[in-house]
Short mmCIF file of C-alpha atoms in Angstrom, two decimals:
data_model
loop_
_atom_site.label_atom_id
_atom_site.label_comp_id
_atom_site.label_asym_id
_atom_site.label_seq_id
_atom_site.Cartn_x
_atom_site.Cartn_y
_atom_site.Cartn_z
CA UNK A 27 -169.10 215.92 -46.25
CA UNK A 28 -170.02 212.65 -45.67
CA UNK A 29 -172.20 212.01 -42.23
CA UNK A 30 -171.63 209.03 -40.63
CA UNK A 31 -174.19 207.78 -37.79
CA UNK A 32 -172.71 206.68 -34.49
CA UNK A 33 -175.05 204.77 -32.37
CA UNK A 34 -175.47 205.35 -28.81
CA UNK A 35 -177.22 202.37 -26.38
CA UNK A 36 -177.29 204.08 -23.44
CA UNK A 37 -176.25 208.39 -22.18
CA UNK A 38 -173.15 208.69 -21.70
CA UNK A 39 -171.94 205.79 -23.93
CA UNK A 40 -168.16 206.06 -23.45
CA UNK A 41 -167.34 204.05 -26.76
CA UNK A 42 -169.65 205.44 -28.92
CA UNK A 43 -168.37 209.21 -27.75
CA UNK A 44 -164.72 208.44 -28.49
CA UNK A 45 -166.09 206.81 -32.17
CA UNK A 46 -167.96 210.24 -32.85
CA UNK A 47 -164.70 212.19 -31.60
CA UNK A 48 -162.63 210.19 -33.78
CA UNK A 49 -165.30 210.56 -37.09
CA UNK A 50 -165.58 214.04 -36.50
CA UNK A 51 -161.13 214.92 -36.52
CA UNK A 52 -161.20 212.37 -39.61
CA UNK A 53 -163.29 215.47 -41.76
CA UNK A 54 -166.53 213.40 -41.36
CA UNK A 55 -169.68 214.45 -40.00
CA UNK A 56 -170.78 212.61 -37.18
CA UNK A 57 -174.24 212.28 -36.55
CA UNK A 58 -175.38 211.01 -32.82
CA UNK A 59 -178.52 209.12 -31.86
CA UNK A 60 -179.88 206.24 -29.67
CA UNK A 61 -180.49 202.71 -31.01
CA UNK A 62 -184.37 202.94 -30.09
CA UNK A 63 -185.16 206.03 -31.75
CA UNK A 64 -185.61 207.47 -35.18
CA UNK A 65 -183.19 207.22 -37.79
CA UNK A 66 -181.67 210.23 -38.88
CA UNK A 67 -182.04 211.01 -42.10
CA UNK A 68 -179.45 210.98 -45.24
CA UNK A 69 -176.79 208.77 -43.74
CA UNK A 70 -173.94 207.50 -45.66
CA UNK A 71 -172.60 205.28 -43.44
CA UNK A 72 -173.67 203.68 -39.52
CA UNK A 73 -171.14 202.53 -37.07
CA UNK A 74 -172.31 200.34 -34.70
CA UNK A 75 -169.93 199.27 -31.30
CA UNK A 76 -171.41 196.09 -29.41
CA UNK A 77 -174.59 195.67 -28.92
CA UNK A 78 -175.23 196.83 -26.04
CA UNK A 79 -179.19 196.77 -26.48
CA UNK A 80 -181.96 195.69 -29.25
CA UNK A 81 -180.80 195.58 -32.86
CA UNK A 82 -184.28 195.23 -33.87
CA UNK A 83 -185.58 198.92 -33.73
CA UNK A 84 -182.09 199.95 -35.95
CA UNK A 85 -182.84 196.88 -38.31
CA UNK A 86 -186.78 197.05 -39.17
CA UNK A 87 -186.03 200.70 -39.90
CA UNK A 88 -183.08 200.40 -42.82
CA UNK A 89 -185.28 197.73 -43.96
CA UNK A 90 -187.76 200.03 -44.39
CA UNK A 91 -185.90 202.33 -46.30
CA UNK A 92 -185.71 201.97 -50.04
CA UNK A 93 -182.16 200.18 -50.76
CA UNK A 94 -180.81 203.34 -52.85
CA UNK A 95 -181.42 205.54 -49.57
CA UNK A 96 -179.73 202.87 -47.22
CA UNK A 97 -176.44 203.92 -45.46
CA UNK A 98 -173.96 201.30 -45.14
CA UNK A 99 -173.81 199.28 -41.86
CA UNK A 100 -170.59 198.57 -40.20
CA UNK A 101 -171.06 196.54 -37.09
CA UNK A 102 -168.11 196.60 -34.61
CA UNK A 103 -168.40 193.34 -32.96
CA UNK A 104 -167.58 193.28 -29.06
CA UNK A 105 -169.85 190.26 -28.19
CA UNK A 106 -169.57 186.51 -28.05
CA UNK A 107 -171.42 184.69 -29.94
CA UNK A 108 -173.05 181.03 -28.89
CA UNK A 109 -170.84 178.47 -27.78
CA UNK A 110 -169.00 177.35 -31.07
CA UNK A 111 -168.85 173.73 -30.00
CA UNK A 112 -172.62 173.44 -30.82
CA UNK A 113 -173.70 172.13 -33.84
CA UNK A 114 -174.15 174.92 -36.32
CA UNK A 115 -177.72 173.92 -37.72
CA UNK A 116 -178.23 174.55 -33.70
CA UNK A 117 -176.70 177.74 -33.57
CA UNK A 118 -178.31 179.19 -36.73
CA UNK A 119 -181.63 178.03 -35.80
CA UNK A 120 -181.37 179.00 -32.05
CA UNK A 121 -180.51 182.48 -32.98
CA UNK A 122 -183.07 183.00 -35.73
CA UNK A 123 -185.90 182.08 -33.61
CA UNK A 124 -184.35 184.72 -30.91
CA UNK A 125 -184.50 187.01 -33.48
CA UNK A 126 -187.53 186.23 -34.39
CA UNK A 127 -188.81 186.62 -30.70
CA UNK A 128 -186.82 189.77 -30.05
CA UNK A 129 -188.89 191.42 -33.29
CA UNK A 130 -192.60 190.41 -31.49
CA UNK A 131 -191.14 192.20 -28.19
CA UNK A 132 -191.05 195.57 -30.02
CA UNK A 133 -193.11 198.00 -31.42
CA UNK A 134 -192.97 201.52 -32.91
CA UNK A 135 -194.47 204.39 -30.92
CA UNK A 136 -195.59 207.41 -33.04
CA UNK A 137 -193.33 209.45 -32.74
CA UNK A 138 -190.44 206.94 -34.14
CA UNK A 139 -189.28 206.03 -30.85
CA UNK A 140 -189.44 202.11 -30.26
CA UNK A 141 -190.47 200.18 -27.02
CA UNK A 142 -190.63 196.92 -25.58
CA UNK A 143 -194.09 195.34 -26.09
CA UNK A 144 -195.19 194.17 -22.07
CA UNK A 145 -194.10 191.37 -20.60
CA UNK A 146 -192.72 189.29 -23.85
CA UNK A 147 -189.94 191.73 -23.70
CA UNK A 148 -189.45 192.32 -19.92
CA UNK A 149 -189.14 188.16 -20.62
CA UNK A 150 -186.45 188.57 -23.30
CA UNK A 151 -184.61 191.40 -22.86
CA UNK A 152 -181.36 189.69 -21.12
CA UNK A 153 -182.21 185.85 -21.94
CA UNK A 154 -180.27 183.69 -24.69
CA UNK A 155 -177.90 187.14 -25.47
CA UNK A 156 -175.64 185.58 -27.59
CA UNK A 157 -178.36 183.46 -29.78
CA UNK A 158 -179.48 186.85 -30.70
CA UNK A 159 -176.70 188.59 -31.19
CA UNK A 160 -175.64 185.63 -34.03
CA UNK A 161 -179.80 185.74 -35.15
CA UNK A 162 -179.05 189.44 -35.63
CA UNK A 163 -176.11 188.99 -37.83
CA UNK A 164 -177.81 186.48 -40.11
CA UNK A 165 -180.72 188.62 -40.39
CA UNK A 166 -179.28 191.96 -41.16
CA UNK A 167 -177.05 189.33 -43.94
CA UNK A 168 -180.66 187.71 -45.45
CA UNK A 169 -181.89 191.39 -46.27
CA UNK A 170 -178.25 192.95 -47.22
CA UNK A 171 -178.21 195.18 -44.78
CA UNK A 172 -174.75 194.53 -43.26
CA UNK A 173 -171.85 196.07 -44.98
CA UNK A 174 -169.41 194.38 -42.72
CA UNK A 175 -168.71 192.99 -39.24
CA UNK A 176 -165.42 194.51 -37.51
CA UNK A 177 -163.72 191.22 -35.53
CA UNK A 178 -160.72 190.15 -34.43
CA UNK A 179 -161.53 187.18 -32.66
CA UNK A 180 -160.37 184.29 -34.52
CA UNK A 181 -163.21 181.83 -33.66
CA UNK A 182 -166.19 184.40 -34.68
CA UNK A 183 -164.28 185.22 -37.89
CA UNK A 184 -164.28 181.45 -38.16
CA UNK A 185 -167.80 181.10 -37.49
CA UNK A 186 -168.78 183.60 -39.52
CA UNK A 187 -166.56 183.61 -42.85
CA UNK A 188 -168.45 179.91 -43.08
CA UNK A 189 -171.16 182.07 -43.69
CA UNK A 190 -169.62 184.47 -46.72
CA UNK A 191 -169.89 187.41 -43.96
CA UNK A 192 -167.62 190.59 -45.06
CA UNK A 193 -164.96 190.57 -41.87
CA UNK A 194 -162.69 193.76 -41.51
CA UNK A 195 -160.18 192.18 -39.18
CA UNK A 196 -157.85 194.98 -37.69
CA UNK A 197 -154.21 194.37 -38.35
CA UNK A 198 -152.96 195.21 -35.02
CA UNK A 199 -154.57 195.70 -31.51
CA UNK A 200 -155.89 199.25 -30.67
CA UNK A 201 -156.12 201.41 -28.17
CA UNK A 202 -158.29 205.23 -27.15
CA UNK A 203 -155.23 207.43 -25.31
CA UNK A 204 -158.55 207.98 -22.93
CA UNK A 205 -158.35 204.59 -21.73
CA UNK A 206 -155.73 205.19 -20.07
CA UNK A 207 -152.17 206.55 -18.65
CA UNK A 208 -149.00 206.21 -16.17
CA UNK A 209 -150.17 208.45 -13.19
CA UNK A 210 -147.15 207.38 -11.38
CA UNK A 211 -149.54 206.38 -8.57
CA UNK A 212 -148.46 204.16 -5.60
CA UNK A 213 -149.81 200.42 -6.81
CA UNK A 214 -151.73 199.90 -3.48
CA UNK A 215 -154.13 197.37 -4.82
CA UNK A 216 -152.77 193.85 -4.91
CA UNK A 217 -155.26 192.50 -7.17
CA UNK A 218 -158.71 193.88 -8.35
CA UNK A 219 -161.59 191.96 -10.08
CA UNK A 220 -163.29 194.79 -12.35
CA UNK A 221 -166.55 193.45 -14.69
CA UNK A 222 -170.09 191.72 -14.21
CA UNK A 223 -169.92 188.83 -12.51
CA UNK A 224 -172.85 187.73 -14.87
CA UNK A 225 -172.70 183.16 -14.95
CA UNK A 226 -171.96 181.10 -12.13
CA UNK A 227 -169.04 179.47 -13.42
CA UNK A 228 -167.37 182.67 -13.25
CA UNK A 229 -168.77 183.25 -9.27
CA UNK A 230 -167.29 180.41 -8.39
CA UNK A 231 -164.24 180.52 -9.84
CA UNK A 232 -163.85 184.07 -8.64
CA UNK A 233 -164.50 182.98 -4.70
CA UNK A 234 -162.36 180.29 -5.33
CA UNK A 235 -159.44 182.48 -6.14
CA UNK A 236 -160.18 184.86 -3.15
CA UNK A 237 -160.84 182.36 -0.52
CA UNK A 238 -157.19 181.23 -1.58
CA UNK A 239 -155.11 184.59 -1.87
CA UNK A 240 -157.51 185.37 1.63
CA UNK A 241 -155.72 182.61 2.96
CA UNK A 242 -152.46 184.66 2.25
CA UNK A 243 -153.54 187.97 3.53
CA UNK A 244 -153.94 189.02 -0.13
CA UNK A 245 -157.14 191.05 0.03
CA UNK A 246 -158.77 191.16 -3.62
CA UNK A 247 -160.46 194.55 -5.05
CA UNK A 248 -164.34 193.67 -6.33
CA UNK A 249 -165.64 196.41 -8.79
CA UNK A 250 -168.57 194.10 -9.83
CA UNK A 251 -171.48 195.92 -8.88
CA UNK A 252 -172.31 194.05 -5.90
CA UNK A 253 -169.70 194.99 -3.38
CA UNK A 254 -168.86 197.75 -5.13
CA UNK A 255 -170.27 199.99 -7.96
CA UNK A 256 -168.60 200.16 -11.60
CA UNK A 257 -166.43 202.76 -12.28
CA UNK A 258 -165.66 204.46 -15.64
CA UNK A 259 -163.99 206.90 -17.15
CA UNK A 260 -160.92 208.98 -14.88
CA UNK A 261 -162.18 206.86 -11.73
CA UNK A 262 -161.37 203.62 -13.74
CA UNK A 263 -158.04 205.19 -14.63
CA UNK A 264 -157.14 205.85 -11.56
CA UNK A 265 -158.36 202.71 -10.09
CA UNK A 266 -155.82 200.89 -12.32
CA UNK A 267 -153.01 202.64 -12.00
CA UNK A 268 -153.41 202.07 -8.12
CA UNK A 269 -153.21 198.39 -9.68
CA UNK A 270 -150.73 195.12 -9.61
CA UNK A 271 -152.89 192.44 -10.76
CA UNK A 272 -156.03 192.37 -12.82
CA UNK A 273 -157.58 188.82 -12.73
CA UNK A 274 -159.33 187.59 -15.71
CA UNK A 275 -162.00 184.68 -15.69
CA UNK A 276 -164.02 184.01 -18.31
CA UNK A 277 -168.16 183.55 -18.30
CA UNK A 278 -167.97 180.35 -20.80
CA UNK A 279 -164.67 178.75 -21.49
CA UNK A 280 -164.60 179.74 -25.25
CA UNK A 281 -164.81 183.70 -24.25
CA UNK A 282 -162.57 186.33 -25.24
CA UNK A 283 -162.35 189.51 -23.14
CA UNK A 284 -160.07 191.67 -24.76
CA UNK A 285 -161.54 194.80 -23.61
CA UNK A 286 -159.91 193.96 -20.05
CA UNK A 287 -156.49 193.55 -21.77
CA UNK A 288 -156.72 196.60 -23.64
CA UNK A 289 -157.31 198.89 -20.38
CA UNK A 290 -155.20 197.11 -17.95
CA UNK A 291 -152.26 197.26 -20.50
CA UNK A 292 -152.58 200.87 -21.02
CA UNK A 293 -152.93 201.66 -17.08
CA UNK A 294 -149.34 198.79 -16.75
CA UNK A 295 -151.67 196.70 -14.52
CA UNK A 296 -150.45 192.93 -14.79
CA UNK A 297 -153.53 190.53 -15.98
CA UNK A 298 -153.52 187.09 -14.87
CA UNK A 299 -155.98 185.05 -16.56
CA UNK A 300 -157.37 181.35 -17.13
CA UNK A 301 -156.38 179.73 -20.42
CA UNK A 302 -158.20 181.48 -23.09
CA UNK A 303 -158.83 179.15 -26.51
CA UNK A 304 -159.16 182.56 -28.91
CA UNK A 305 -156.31 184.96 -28.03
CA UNK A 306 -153.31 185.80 -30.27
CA UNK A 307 -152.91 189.02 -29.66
CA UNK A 308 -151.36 188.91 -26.34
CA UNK A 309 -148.56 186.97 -25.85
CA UNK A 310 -148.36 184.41 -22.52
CA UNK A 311 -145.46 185.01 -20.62
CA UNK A 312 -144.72 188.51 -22.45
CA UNK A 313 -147.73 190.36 -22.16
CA UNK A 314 -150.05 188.47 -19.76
CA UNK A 315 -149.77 185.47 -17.40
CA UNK A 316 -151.80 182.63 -18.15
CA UNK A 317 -152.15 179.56 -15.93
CA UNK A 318 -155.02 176.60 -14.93
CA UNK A 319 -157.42 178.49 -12.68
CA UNK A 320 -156.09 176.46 -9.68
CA UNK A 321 -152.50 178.02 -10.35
CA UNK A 322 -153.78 181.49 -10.30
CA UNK A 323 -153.65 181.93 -6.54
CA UNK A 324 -149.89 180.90 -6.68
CA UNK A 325 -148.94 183.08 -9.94
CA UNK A 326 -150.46 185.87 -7.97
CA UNK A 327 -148.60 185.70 -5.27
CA UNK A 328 -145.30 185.19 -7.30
CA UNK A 329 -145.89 188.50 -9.39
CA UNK A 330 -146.87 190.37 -6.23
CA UNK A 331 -143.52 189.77 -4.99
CA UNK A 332 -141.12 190.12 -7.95
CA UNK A 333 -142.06 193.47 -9.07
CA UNK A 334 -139.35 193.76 -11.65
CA UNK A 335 -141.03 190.49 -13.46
CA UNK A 336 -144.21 191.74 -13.11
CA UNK A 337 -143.17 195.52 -14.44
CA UNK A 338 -141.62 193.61 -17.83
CA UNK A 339 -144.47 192.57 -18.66
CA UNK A 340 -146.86 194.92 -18.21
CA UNK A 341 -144.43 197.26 -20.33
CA UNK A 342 -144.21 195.10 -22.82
CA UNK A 343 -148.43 195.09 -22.99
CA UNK A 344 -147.97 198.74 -22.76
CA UNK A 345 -146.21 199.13 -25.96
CA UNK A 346 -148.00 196.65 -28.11
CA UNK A 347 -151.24 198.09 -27.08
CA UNK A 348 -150.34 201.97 -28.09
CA UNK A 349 -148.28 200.89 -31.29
CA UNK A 350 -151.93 201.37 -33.21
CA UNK A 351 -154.43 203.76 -32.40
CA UNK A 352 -157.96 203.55 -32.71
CA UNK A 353 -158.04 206.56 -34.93
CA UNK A 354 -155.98 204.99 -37.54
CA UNK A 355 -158.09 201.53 -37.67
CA UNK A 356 -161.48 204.03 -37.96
CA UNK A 357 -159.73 206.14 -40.63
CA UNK A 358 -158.68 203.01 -42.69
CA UNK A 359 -162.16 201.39 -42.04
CA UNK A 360 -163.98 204.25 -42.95
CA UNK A 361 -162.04 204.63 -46.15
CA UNK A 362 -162.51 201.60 -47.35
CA UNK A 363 -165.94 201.21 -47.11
CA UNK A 364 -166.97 204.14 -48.18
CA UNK A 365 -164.81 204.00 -50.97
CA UNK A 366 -166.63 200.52 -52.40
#
């Protein structure tokens, strides 16, 4: 039986739990441990989601290993990468030197466990994110490491086929069934801002748009972790199907936040986003609503009261979203790779 290793970046890691749920129904064995600890051993294959957390403890220990001993790497991709109007000799430098810098601030402890080395990595740990997260890549590709890079967003497949990367790009969107459901709940929540606020851009935006629907009496729902805490799990479930609108901004203009789409179309709550320059998936106008930030107020307030147009669409992002399991894009992944 093959054993496949599912990283974990934090307890309780929702998306790495389904992944190892999923591995373990496909006849694999899953095998379960934390990205700063030790490696298990005789891996075939490693199936990273994110990252949520340091790549370097992970890296520096496949590296270690002699290459007939390595398990394959498959990294699931769920992060941005640097903005892609940059120059890409900036880019490629900016995120090897983060690299670089991310592999001073840790060290091995003896049992091998891995830990940030004082204040360099207290400094690093959440500064220039997505310069490491594209140092990371190119790294893992200089010592052949990476098997391949799961993506579906068109501008890092673009980004990254310039650099011969191996890109599994799913055919079709996909969904967990525990993302999600129709309670049949009463939709008391006119709009609801779920997520880290995280830049200012998006701060401002945000108040912008709930100073203006304020001005309507349209109170807006913040699960941000400021007002209110995150929720996960059933509680996020439930939260969204309590749901008409889920607004979308992005953090940098070129973003892509998918993950939103995915769990308010399963839950049939209506997102209304900013223009978005790497989304084909869904559809404007038949799946979401997308309009100029300074429209969004307005579209709001037209969806909140034509609940038949807003209930079309969010059925058609219903069914596009559970056309294609997650299972069956894991099953086909795994297959292939492991069968090369």
């Amino acid at each position: 039986m093959k054993r496949i290793g599912i990283v974990f970046w934090e307890k309780g890691d929702g998306v790495a739990l389904l992944h190892s749920q999923i591995v373990q129904r496909l006849g694999y064995e899953p095998v379960e441990f934390f990205w700063d600890q030790k490696l298990p051993e005789c891996l075939d294959l490693i199936l990273l989601f994110g990252p949520w957390g340091s790549m370097v403890p992970l890296t520096n220990q496949l590296i270690a290993l002699p290459p007939a001993q390595r398990p394959k790497l498959v990294w699931w991709l769920s992060e941005q990468l640097p903005n892609p109007a940059l120059p890409d000799w900036l880019r490629y430098g900016g995120g090897l030197l983060r690299t670089r810098l991310e592999r001073v601030a840790y060290i091995e402890c003896p049992d091998g466990s891995w830990k940030l080395r004082g204040r360099l990595g207290k400094l690093l740990a959440f500064k220039a994110i997505r310069f490491r997260y594209y140092g990371d890549l190119m790294w893992l590709k200089r010592e052949g490491i990476l098997t391949c890079v799961v993506q579906g967003s068109g501008l890092s497949k673009r980004v990254l086929a310039k650099h011969s990367f191996r890109i599994y790009s799913p055919p079709n969107p996909s969904s967990f069934p525990e993302w999600g459901g129709d309670l049949r709940l009463e939709r008391d929540i006119p709009v609801l801002w779920i997520g880290k606020i995280a830049t200012r851009r998006r701060r401002r935006l945000l108040e912008q748009v709930e100073r203006e629907l304020g001005k309507c009496g349209v109170q807006m729902l913040r699960i941000d972790g400021e007002r209110h805490p995150y929720v996960f799990g059933e509680e996020r479930t439930v939260l969204l199907n309590r749901t008409k609108v889920v607004l979308n901004l992005l953090r940098a203009e070129w973003d892509n936040n998918a993950m939103r789409f995915h769990i308010a179309a399963l839950n049939r709550a209506l997102v209304v986003t900013e223009p978005i320059v790497d989304q084909a998936t869904f559809v404007p106008g038949v799946h979401l609503v997308e309009v100029p930030v300074e429209q969004i107020p307005d579209r709001i307030l037209h969806y909140l009261a034509h609940e038949d147009e807003r209930q079309a669409i969010t059925e058609q992002a219903y069914q596009l979203i559970t056309r294609t399991k997650r299972e069956d894009v894991i099953a086909q992944l795994l297959k292939d790779v492991l069968s090369d």
